CSV table of N, CA, C and O in Angstrom, one decimal:
chain,number,residue,atom,x,y,z
A,651,MET,N,86.6,108.6,100.5
A,651,MET,CA,86.4,107.8,100.6
A,651,MET,C,85.2,107.1,100.5
A,651,MET,O,84.1,107.8,99.3
A,652,SER,N,85.1,105.5,100.0
A,652,SER,CA,84.1,105.1,99.2
A,652,SER,C,82.9,104.6,100.7
A,652,SER,O,83.5,104.4,102.1
A,653,THR,N,81.6,104.8,100.2
A,653,THR,CA,81.1,104.2,102.1
A,653,THR,C,80.1,103.1,100.5
A,653,THR,O,79.3,103.4,99.3
A,654,GLU,N,79.6,101.4,101.2
A,654,GLU,CA,78.6,101.2,100.4
A,654,GLU,C,77.7,100.0,102.3
A,654,GLU,O,78.4,100.0,102.6
A,655,THR,N,76.8,100.4,101.1
A,655,THR,CA,76.2,100.2,102.4
A,655,THR,C,75.2,99.5,101.9
A,655,THR,O,74.0,99.0,100.9
A,656,ALA,N,74.5,98.6,103.3
A,656,ALA,CA,73.3,97.0,102.9
A,656,ALA,C,72.7,97.5,104.0
A,656,ALA,O,73.0,97.5,105.3
A,657,GLY,N,71.3,96.9,103.7
A,657,GLY,CA,70.6,97.5,104.6
A,657,GLY,C,69.5,99.2,104.8
A,657,GLY,O,68.9,99.8,105.8
A,658,GLY,N,69.8,99.6,104.4
A,658,GLY,CA,69.5,100.6,104.2
A,658,GLY,C,70.6,102.2,105.4
A,658,GLY,O,71.0,102.0,105.4
A,659,ALA,N,70.6,103.5,104.3
A,659,ALA,CA,71.0,104.4,105.2
A,659,ALA,C,71.1,104.6,106.1
A,659,ALA,O,72.4,105.3,106.7
A,660,ASP,N,70.5,104.8,107.8
A,660,ASP,CA,70.2,104.4,108.7
A,660,ASP,C,71.2,102.9,109.3
A,660,ASP,O,71.3,103.1,110.4
A,661,ALA,N,71.7,102.1,108.4
A,661,ALA,CA,71.7,101.7,109.1
A,661,ALA,C,73.9,101.9,108.8
A,661,ALA,O,75.1,101.4,109.3
A,662,THR,N,73.8,103.8,108.4
A,662,THR,CA,75.4,104.2,107.9
A,662,THR,C,76.3,103.9,109.4
A,662,THR,O,75.9,104.8,110.6
A,663,VAL,N,77.3,104.3,109.3
A,663,VAL,CA,78.2,103.8,110.6
A,663,VAL,C,79.1,104.9,110.5
A,663,VAL,O,79.8,104.5,108.8
A,664,THR,N,79.7,106.1,110.9
A,664,THR,CA,80.7,106.4,109.8
A,664,THR,C,82.1,106.6,111.4
A,664,THR,O,81.7,105.4,111.9
A,665,VAL,N,83.0,106.4,110.3
A,665,VAL,CA,84.8,105.8,110.5
A,665,VAL,C,85.2,106.6,110.7
A,665,VAL,O,85.0,107.8,109.9
A,666,THR,N,85.6,107.6,111.6
A,666,THR,CA,86.6,108.3,111.7
A,666,THR,C,88.4,108.5,110.8
A,666,THR,O,88.4,107.2,111.0
A,667,GLN,N,89.4,108.8,110.7
A,667,GLN,CA,89.7,108.4,109.8
A,667,GLN,C,90.7,107.8,111.1
A,667,GLN,O,91.8,106.5,110.5
A,668,GLU,N,90.8,108.3,111.8
A,668,GLU,CA,92.4,107.6,113.6
A,668,GLU,C,91.6,106.7,113.9
A,668,GLU,O,92.3,105.2,113.9
A,669,ALA,N,90.2,106.5,113.6
A,669,ALA,CA,89.8,104.9,113.4
A,669,ALA,C,90.1,104.4,113.3
A,669,ALA,O,90.3,103.2,112.8
A,670,ALA,N,89.3,104.6,111.7
A,670,ALA,CA,90.1,103.2,110.4
A,670,ALA,C,91.4,102.9,110.3
A,670,ALA,O,91.7,102.1,110.5
A,671,GLU,N,92.5,104.1,110.9
A,671,GLU,CA,94.3,103.7,110.4
A,671,GLU,C,94.4,102.2,111.9
A,671,GLU,O,95.4,101.6,111.7
A,672,GLU,N,93.6,103.3,112.5
A,672,GLU,CA,93.6,102.1,114.0
A,672,GLU,C,93.5,99.9,114.2
A,672,GLU,O,94.9,99.6,114.1
A,673,ALA,N,92.1,100.5,113.2
A,673,ALA,CA,91.8,99.4,112.9
A,673,ALA,C,92.8,98.6,111.5
A,673,ALA,O,92.4,97.1,112.5
A,674,LEU,N,92.7,99.0,110.9
A,674,LEU,CA,93.1,98.9,110.1
A,674,LEU,C,94.7,97.7,110.7
A,674,LEU,O,95.9,96.5,109.9
A,675,GLY,N,95.8,98.8,111.4
A,675,GLY,CA,96.7,98.5,112.0
A,675,GLY,C,97.0,97.4,112.8
A,675,GLY,O,97.9,96.0,112.3
A,676,LEU,N,95.5,97.4,113.2
A,676,LEU,CA,95.3,95.4,114.5
A,676,LEU,C,95.0,94.8,113.1
A,676,LEU,O,94.7,93.1,113.9
A,677,ILE,N,94.1,95.1,112.8
A,677,ILE,CA,93.8,93.6,111.3
A,677,ILE,C,95.2,93.2,111.1
A,677,ILE,O,95.1,91.9,110.6
A,678,GLU,N,96.1,93.9,110.3
A,678,GLU,CA,96.8,93.6,109.6
A,678,GLU,C,98.2,93.3,110.7
A,678,GLU,O,98.4,92.0,110.2
A,679,SER,N,97.5,93.5,111.6
A,679,SER,CA,99.0,92.3,112.8
A,679,SER,C,98.0,91.5,113.5
A,679,SER,O,98.8,90.5,113.7
A,680,GLU,N,97.7,90.9,112.1
A,680,GLU,CA,96.5,90.6,112.9
A,680,GLU,C,97.1,88.7,111.6
A,680,GLU,O,96.3,87.4,112.4
A,681,GLY,N,97.3,89.5,111.2
A,681,GLY,CA,97.4,88.6,109.5
A,681,GLY,C,95.6,88.0,108.6
A,681,GLY,O,95.6,87.7,108.1
A,682,LEU,N,95.7,88.9,108.7
A,682,LEU,CA,94.6,89.3,107.0
A,682,LEU,C,94.3,90.2,107.0
A,682,LEU,O,94.7,91.1,106.6
A,683,ASP,N,94.0,89.0,105.4
A,683,ASP,CA,93.7,90.6,104.4
A,683,ASP,C,93.0,91.8,105.1
A,683,ASP,O,91.8,91.4,104.8
A,684,THR,N,93.2,93.0,105.0
A,684,THR,CA,92.2,94.0,105.3
A,684,THR,C,91.5,94.1,103.4
A,684,THR,O,90.9,94.9,103.6
A,685,ASP,N,90.9,93.8,102.8
A,685,ASP,CA,90.2,93.9,101.8
A,685,ASP,C,89.5,92.7,101.0
A,685,ASP,O,88.4,93.8,100.9
A,686,GLU,N,89.2,91.7,102.5
A,686,GLU,CA,88.3,91.3,102.6
A,686,GLU,C,87.5,90.8,104.1
A,686,GLU,O,86.5,91.2,104.4
A,687,ALA,N,89.0,91.7,105.2
A,687,ALA,CA,87.9,91.3,106.6
A,687,ALA,C,87.6,92.9,107.2
A,687,ALA,O,88.0,93.9,106.8
A,688,GLY,N,87.6,93.0,108.4
A,688,GLY,CA,86.9,94.1,108.7
A,688,GLY,C,85.9,94.3,110.2
A,688,GLY,O,86.7,93.6,111.1
A,689,LEU,N,86.3,95.5,111.5
A,689,LEU,CA,85.5,95.7,112.0
A,689,LEU,C,84.9,94.6,112.0
A,689,LEU,O,83.5,95.5,111.5
A,690,ARG,N,83.8,93.9,113.3
A,690,ARG,CA,83.0,93.8,113.1
A,690,ARG,C,82.4,94.6,114.7
A,690,ARG,O,82.7,95.1,115.6
A,691,LEU,N,81.4,95.8,114.6
A,691,LEU,CA,80.5,96.2,114.9
A,691,LEU,C,78.5,95.7,115.8
A,691,LEU,O,78.3,95.4,114.6
A,692,PHE,N,79.1,95.8,116.4
A,692,PHE,CA,77.3,95.5,116.8
A,692,PHE,C,77.4,95.1,118.4
A,692,PHE,O,77.7,96.2,120.0
A,693,VAL,N,75.4,95.2,119.4
A,693,VAL,CA,75.4,95.6,120.5
A,693,VAL,C,75.0,93.9,121.3
A,693,VAL,O,73.8,92.7,120.6
A,694,GLN,N,74.9,93.7,122.5
A,694,GLN,CA,74.6,93.4,123.0
A,694,GLN,C,73.7,92.8,124.1
A,694,GLN,O,74.6,94.2,124.9
A,695,GLN,N,73.8,92.2,125.2
A,695,GLN,CA,72.8,92.6,126.3
A,695,GLN,C,73.9,92.9,127.3
A,695,GLN,O,74.4,91.4,126.6
A,696,GLY,N,73.4,93.0,127.4
A,696,GLY,CA,74.5,93.3,128.9
A,696,GLY,C,75.0,95.1,129.7
A,696,GLY,O,74.1,95.5,129.1
A,697,GLY,N,75.8,95.4,130.9
A,697,GLY,CA,75.7,96.6,131.3
A,697,GLY,C,75.3,96.7,132.0
A,697,GLY,O,73.7,96.4,132.3
A,698,CYS,N,74.5,98.2,132.2
A,698,CYS,CA,74.1,98.3,134.4
A,698,CYS,C,72.2,98.8,133.4
A,698,CYS,O,71.9,99.1,133.1
A,699,ALA,N,72.4,99.8,132.0
A,699,ALA,CA,72.4,100.3,131.7
A,699,ALA,C,71.0,99.3,130.4
A,699,ALA,O,70.6,99.8,129.6
A,700,GLY,N,71.8,98.3,130.2
A,700,GLY,CA,70.9,97.0,129.5
A,700,GLY,C,71.6,96.3,128.3
A,700,GLY,O,71.3,94.9,127.9
A,701,LEU,N,72.2,97.1,127.5
A,701,LEU,CA,73.1,96.9,127.0
A,701,LEU,C,74.0,97.8,126.6
A,701,LEU,O,74.2,97.9,126.7
A,702,SER,N,75.6,97.0,125.7
A,702,SER,CA,77.0,96.9,126.0
A,702,SER,C,77.1,96.7,123.8
A,702,SER,O,76.3,96.2,123.3
A,703,TYR,N,78.3,97.7,123.9
A,703,TYR,CA,78.6,97.3,122.3
A,703,TYR,C,79.5,96.4,122.4
A,703,TYR,O,80.6,96.2,122.9
A,704,GLY,N,80.0,95.6,121.0
A,704,GLY,CA,81.0,94.1,120.8
A,704,GLY,C,81.2,95.3,120.0
A,704,GLY,O,80.6,95.1,119.3
A,705,MET,N,82.9,94.7,119.6
A,705,MET,CA,83.8,94.9,118.3
A,705,MET,C,84.6,93.6,119.2
A,705,MET,O,85.3,93.1,119.0
A,706,ARG,N,85.1,93.1,117.2
A,706,ARG,CA,86.1,92.0,116.9
A,706,ARG,C,86.1,92.2,115.5
A,706,ARG,O,85.9,92.8,114.7
A,707,PHE,N,88.3,91.9,115.1
A,707,PHE,CA,87.7,91.2,113.5
A,707,PHE,C,87.9,90.1,112.9
A,707,PHE,O,87.1,88.9,113.0
A,708,ASP,N,86.4,90.6,112.1
A,708,ASP,CA,86.4,89.2,110.6
A,708,ASP,C,86.4,89.2,110.1
A,708,ASP,O,87.2,89.6,108.9
A,709,HIS,N,86.7,87.6,108.9
A,709,HIS,CA,87.0,87.6,107.6
A,709,HIS,C,86.8,88.5,107.0
A,709,HIS,O,87.4,88.3,105.8
A,710,GLU,N,85.6,87.9,107.4
A,710,GLU,CA,84.7,88.5,105.5
A,710,GLU,C,82.9,88.9,106.2
A,710,GLU,O,82.9,88.7,107.7
A,711,PRO,N,81.9,89.6,106.3
A,711,PRO,CA,80.6,89.9,106.1
A,711,PRO,C,80.1,88.2,106.1
A,711,PRO,O,80.7,88.0,105.4
A,712,GLU,N,78.6,88.8,107.0
A,712,GLU,CA,77.6,87.5,106.7
A,712,GLU,C,77.2,88.2,105.5
A,712,GLU,O,77.1,89.3,105.2
A,713,PRO,N,75.9,87.2,104.3
A,713,PRO,CA,75.6,88.6,104.3
A,713,PRO,C,74.3,89.3,104.1
A,713,PRO,O,74.0,89.6,103.2
A,714,ASP,N,73.6,88.6,105.8
A,714,ASP,CA,72.8,90.0,105.6
A,714,ASP,C,73.7,91.3,106.4
A,714,ASP,O,72.6,91.7,106.8
A,715,ASP,N,74.9,90.9,106.5
A,715,ASP,CA,75.9,92.3,106.9
A,715,ASP,C,75.3,93.1,106.6
A,715,ASP,O,74.8,93.8,105.2
A,716,ALA,N,74.7,94.6,106.6
A,716,ALA,CA,75.4,96.3,106.2
A,716,ALA,C,76.8,96.4,106.2
A,716,ALA,O,78.1,96.4,107.0
A,717,VAL,N,77.4,96.7,105.6
A,717,VAL,CA,79.0,96.8,104.9
A,717,VAL,C,79.6,97.7,104.9
A,717,VAL,O,78.2,98.7,103.4
A,718,VAL,N,79.9,98.9,105.4
A,718,VAL,CA,80.1,99.9,105.8
A,718,VAL,C,82.3,100.3,105.0
A,718,VAL,O,82.5,99.9,106.2
A,719,GLU,N,82.6,100.6,103.8
A,719,GLU,CA,84.2,101.0,103.9
A,719,GLU,C,83.7,102.3,103.2
A,719,GLU,O,83.3,103.5,103.4
A,720,GLN,N,85.2,103.2,104.8
A,720,GLN,CA,85.4,104.5,104.9
A,720,GLN,C,86.9,104.2,104.7
A,720,GLN,O,87.2,103.4,106.2
A,721,HIS,N,87.7,104.9,104.5
A,721,HIS,CA,88.8,105.0,105.0
A,721,HIS,C,90.6,103.6,104.8
A,721,HIS,O,90.5,104.0,105.2
A,722,GLY,N,89.5,103.2,103.9
A,722,GLY,CA,90.2,101.4,104.1
A,722,GLY,C,89.3,100.4,104.7
A,722,GLY,O,89.8,99.6,104.8
A,723,LEU,N,88.6,101.0,105.8
A,723,LEU,CA,88.2,100.0,106.4
A,723,LEU,C,86.5,99.4,107.0
A,723,LEU,O,85.7,100.3,106.3
A,724,ARG,N,86.7,98.5,106.5
A,724,ARG,CA,85.8,97.9,106.1
A,724,ARG,C,84.9,97.3,107.8
A,724,ARG,O,84.7,97.1,108.7
A,725,VAL,N,83.2,98.0,107.4
A,725,VAL,CA,82.2,97.8,109.4
A,725,VAL,C,81.2,97.0,109.1
A,725,VAL,O,81.2,97.6,108.0
A,726,PHE,N,81.8,95.7,110.1
A,726,PHE,CA,80.7,95.0,110.0
A,726,PHE,C,79.7,94.8,110.8
A,726,PHE,O,79.8,95.5,111.9
A,727,VAL,N,78.1,94.8,110.4
A,727,VAL,CA,77.0,95.4,111.4
A,727,VAL,C,76.2,94.0,111.0
A,727,VAL,O,75.5,94.2,109.8
A,728,ASP,N,75.0,93.9,112.3
A,728,ASP,CA,74.5,92.8,112.6
A,728,ASP,C,72.7,93.3,111.5
A,728,ASP,O,72.8,94.9,112.3
A,729,PRO,N,71.7,92.9,111.1
A,729,PRO,CA,70.4,93.2,111.1
A,729,PRO,C,70.0,94.1,112.6
A,729,PRO,O,69.0,94.7,112.7
A,730,ALA,N,70.3,93.2,113.5
A,730,ALA,CA,70.1,92.7,115.3
A,730,ALA,C,70.4,93.9,115.5
A,730,ALA,O,69.9,95.0,116.6
A,731,SER,N,71.1,94.7,115.0
A,731,SER,CA,72.7,96.0,114.9
A,731,SER,C,72.4,96.9,114.9
A,731,SER,O,72.8,98.5,115.2
A,732,GLN,N,71.4,96.6,113.5
A,732,GLN,CA,71.5,97.9,113.2
A,732,GLN,C,70.7,99.3,113.5
A,732,GLN,O,70.8,100.5,113.3
A,733,ASN,N,69.6,98.4,113.5
A,733,ASN,CA,68.5,99.4,115.1
A,733,ASN,C,69.0,100.2,115.7
A,733,ASN,O,68.7,101.0,116.5
A,734,TYR,N,70.1,99.9,116.5
A,734,TYR,CA,71.3,100.8,118.1
A,734,TYR,C,72.0,101.4,117.3
A,734,TYR,O,72.2,102.5,118.2
A,735,VAL,N,73.1,100.9,116.5
A,735,VAL,CA,74.1,102.2,115.8
A,735,VAL,C,74.2,103.1,114.6
A,735,VAL,O,75.2,103.3,114.3
A,736,GLY,N,72.6,102.7,114.4
A,736,GLY,CA,72.2,103.5,112.7
A,736,GLY,C,72.7,104.7,113.1
A,736,GLY,O,72.1,106.2,114.7
A,737,GLY,N,73.6,106.0,112.5
A,737,GLY,CA,74.1,107.1,112.7
A,737,GLY,C,74.6,107.4,113.3
A,737,GLY,O,75.6,108.1,113.6
A,738,SER,N,75.7,106.4,114.2
A,738,SER,CA,77.2,106.5,115.6
A,738,SER,C,77.8,106.7,114.3
A,738,SER,O,78.6,106.7,113.2
A,739,THR,N,78.8,107.4,115.5
A,739,THR,CA,80.3,107.3,114.5
A,739,THR,C,81.6,107.0,115.5
A,739,THR,O,82.0,106.6,116.5
A,740,LEU,N,82.6,105.8,114.7
A,740,LEU,CA,82.8,105.9,115.4
A,740,LEU,C,84.6,105.7,115.4
A,740,LEU,O,85.1,106.5,114.2
A,741,ARG,N,84.9,106.8,117.1
A,741,ARG,CA,86.5,107.1,116.9
A,741,ARG,C,87.3,106.6,118.0
A,741,ARG,O,87.1,106.1,118.3
A,742,TYR,N,88.4,106.6,117.6
A,742,TYR,CA,90.0,106.1,118.9
A,742,TYR,C,90.3,107.3,119.1
A,742,TYR,O,90.2,108.2,118.5
A,743,GLU,N,90.3,107.0,120.4
A,743,GLU,CA,90.3,107.5,121.4
A,743,GLU,C,92.0,107.4,121.9
A,743,GLU,O,92.0,106.2,122.7
A,744,GLY,N,92.7,108.1,121.7
A,744,GLY,CA,94.2,107.3,122.6
A,744,GLY,C,94.8,108.7,123.8
A,744,GLY,O,93.0,108.8,124.2
A,745,GLY,N,95.6,108.6,124.2
A,745,GLY,CA,95.4,109.0,126.1
A,745,GLY,C,95.5,107.8,126.9
A,745,GLY,O,95.9,106.4,127.2
A,746,LEU,N,96.3,108.8,128.1
A,746,LEU,CA,96.4,107.7,129.7
A,746,LEU,C,95.5,107.1,130.0
A,746,LEU,O,95.2,105.7,131.0
A,747,GLN,N,93.9,107.2,129.5
A,747,GLN,CA,92.9,107.4,130.4
A,747,GLN,C,91.6,106.7,129.4
A,747,GLN,O,91.9,108.0,128.3
A,748,GLY,N,90.7,106.0,129.5
A,748,GLY,CA,89.9,105.5,127.8
A,748,GLY,C,90.4,105.4,126.8
A,748,GLY,O,89.8,105.6,126.7
A,749,ALA,N,91.7,105.2,126.4
A,749,ALA,CA,93.0,104.9,124.5
A,749,ALA,C,91.2,103.6,124.5
A,749,ALA,O,91.6,103.4,125.1
A,750,GLY,N,91.0,103.6,122.8
A,750,GLY,CA,90.5,102.7,122.4
A,750,GLY,C,89.7,103.1,121.5
A,750,GLY,O,89.7,104.4,121.6
A,751,PHE,N,88.2,102.5,120.8
A,751,PHE,CA,87.6,102.9,120.0
A,751,PHE,C,86.1,103.1,121.0
A,751,PHE,O,86.1,102.2,121.9
A,752,HIS,N,85.7,104.0,120.7
A,752,HIS,CA,84.2,104.1,121.1
A,752,HIS,C,83.7,104.8,120.3
A,752,HIS,O,83.5,105.4,119.2
A,753,VAL,N,81.7,104.5,120.5
A,753,VAL,CA,81.2,104.9,119.4
A,753,VAL,C,80.2,105.9,120.2
A,753,VAL,O,79.9,106.3,121.2
A,754,GLU,N,80.4,107.4,119.0
A,754,GLU,CA,79.4,107.9,119.7
A,754,GLU,C,78.2,108.1,118.8
A,754,GLU,O,77.3,107.7,117.6
A,755,ASN,N,76.5,107.5,119.8
A,755,ASN,CA,75.7,106.9,118.9
A,755,ASN,C,74.4,108.0,119.5
A,755,ASN,O,74.2,108.1,121.2
A,756,PRO,N,73.6,108.8,118.5
A,756,PRO,CA,72.5,109.5,119.2
A,756,PRO,C,71.4,109.0,119.0
A,756,PRO,O,70.3,109.5,120.0
A,757,ASN,N,71.5,107.8,119.0
A,757,ASN,CA,70.4,107.7,119.3
A,757,ASN,C,70.6,106.0,120.6
A,757,ASN,O,68.9,105.9,122.0
A,758,VAL,N,71.2,106.7,121.6
A,758,VAL,CA,71.3,106.6,123.0
A,758,VAL,C,69.7,107.8,123.5
A,758,VAL,O,70.5,108.7,123.5
A,759,VAL,N,69.5,107.5,125.4
A,759,VAL,CA,68.6,107.7,125.5
A,759,VAL,C,69.3,108.1,126.3
A,759,VAL,O,69.0,109.4,127.9
A,760,SER,N,70.5,106.7,128.2
A,760,SER,CA,71.2,106.9,128.6
A,760,SER,C,71.8,106.0,128.9
A,760,SER,O,72.1,105.0,128.0
A,761,GLU,N,73.3,107.1,129.6
A,761,GLU,CA,74.0,105.1,129.1
A,761,GLU,C,74.4,105.4,131.2
A,761,GLU,O,74.5,106.0,131.5
A,762,CYS,N,74.9,104.4,131.4
A,762,CYS,CA,75.2,104.1,132.9
A,762,CYS,C,76.2,105.1,133.5
A,762,CYS,O,77.2,106.1,132.4
A,763,GLY,N,76.7,105.0,133.9
A,763,GLY,CA,78.0,105.2,135.4
A,763,GLY,C,78.8,105.4,134.4
A,763,GLY,O,80.2,106.9,134.5
A,764,CYS,N,80.0,104.8,133.6
A,764,CYS,CA,81.2,104.3,132.9
A,764,CYS,C,80.9,104.6,132.1
A,764,CYS,O,82.2,104.3,131.4
A,765,GLY,N,79.9,104.7,131.7
A,765,GLY,CA,79.8,104.9,129.7
A,765,GLY,C,80.3,103.4,129.0
A,765,GLY,O,80.1,103.5,127.5
A,766,GLU,N,79.5,102.0,129.6
A,766,GLU,CA,79.8,101.2,129.3
A,766,GLU,C,78.4,100.8,128.3
A,766,GLU,O,79.0,99.9,127.6
A,767,SER,N,77.6,100.5,128.6
A,767,SER,CA,76.8,100.3,128.6
A,767,SER,C,75.5,101.4,128.0
A,767,SER,O,76.2,102.2,128.8
A,768,PHE,N,74.4,101.1,127.4
A,768,PHE,CA,73.6,102.8,127.1
A,768,PHE,C,72.1,101.5,127.6
A,768,PHE,O,72.1,101.0,127.0
A,769,ARG,N,70.6,102.6,126.8
A,769,ARG,CA,69.9,102.3,126.0
A,769,ARG,C,69.2,104.0,125.8
A,769,ARG,O,70.1,103.9,125.2
A,770,THR,N,67.9,102.4,124.6
A,770,THR,CA,67.7,103.5,123.7
A,770,THR,C,66.0,103.2,123.8
A,770,THR,O,65.3,102.8,124.2
């Protein structure tokens, strides 16, 4: 497992093997090059608790992004989001209910009842 971090240790996001495998499969299915492309994790205003997570695939990082590579997956985090997600773990959970990517964030002080938004 290799980790390359821009922006300091507090910007580090941990990715589980299962989350990396799932994301890499999705990136490949989109026709993107997994050596350059990655998963962008960001925080946006919204939800009943004030903030929510967003994720999308990007072709490459922006110049000021923190870039973390684990299990072959590159994760891009913009500077504004780094303060909110530093120390978080990105997991993939399967199953009949709630399947998908989930962020375990130690910076969260409260979450809404549905678990889709948070406050730090």
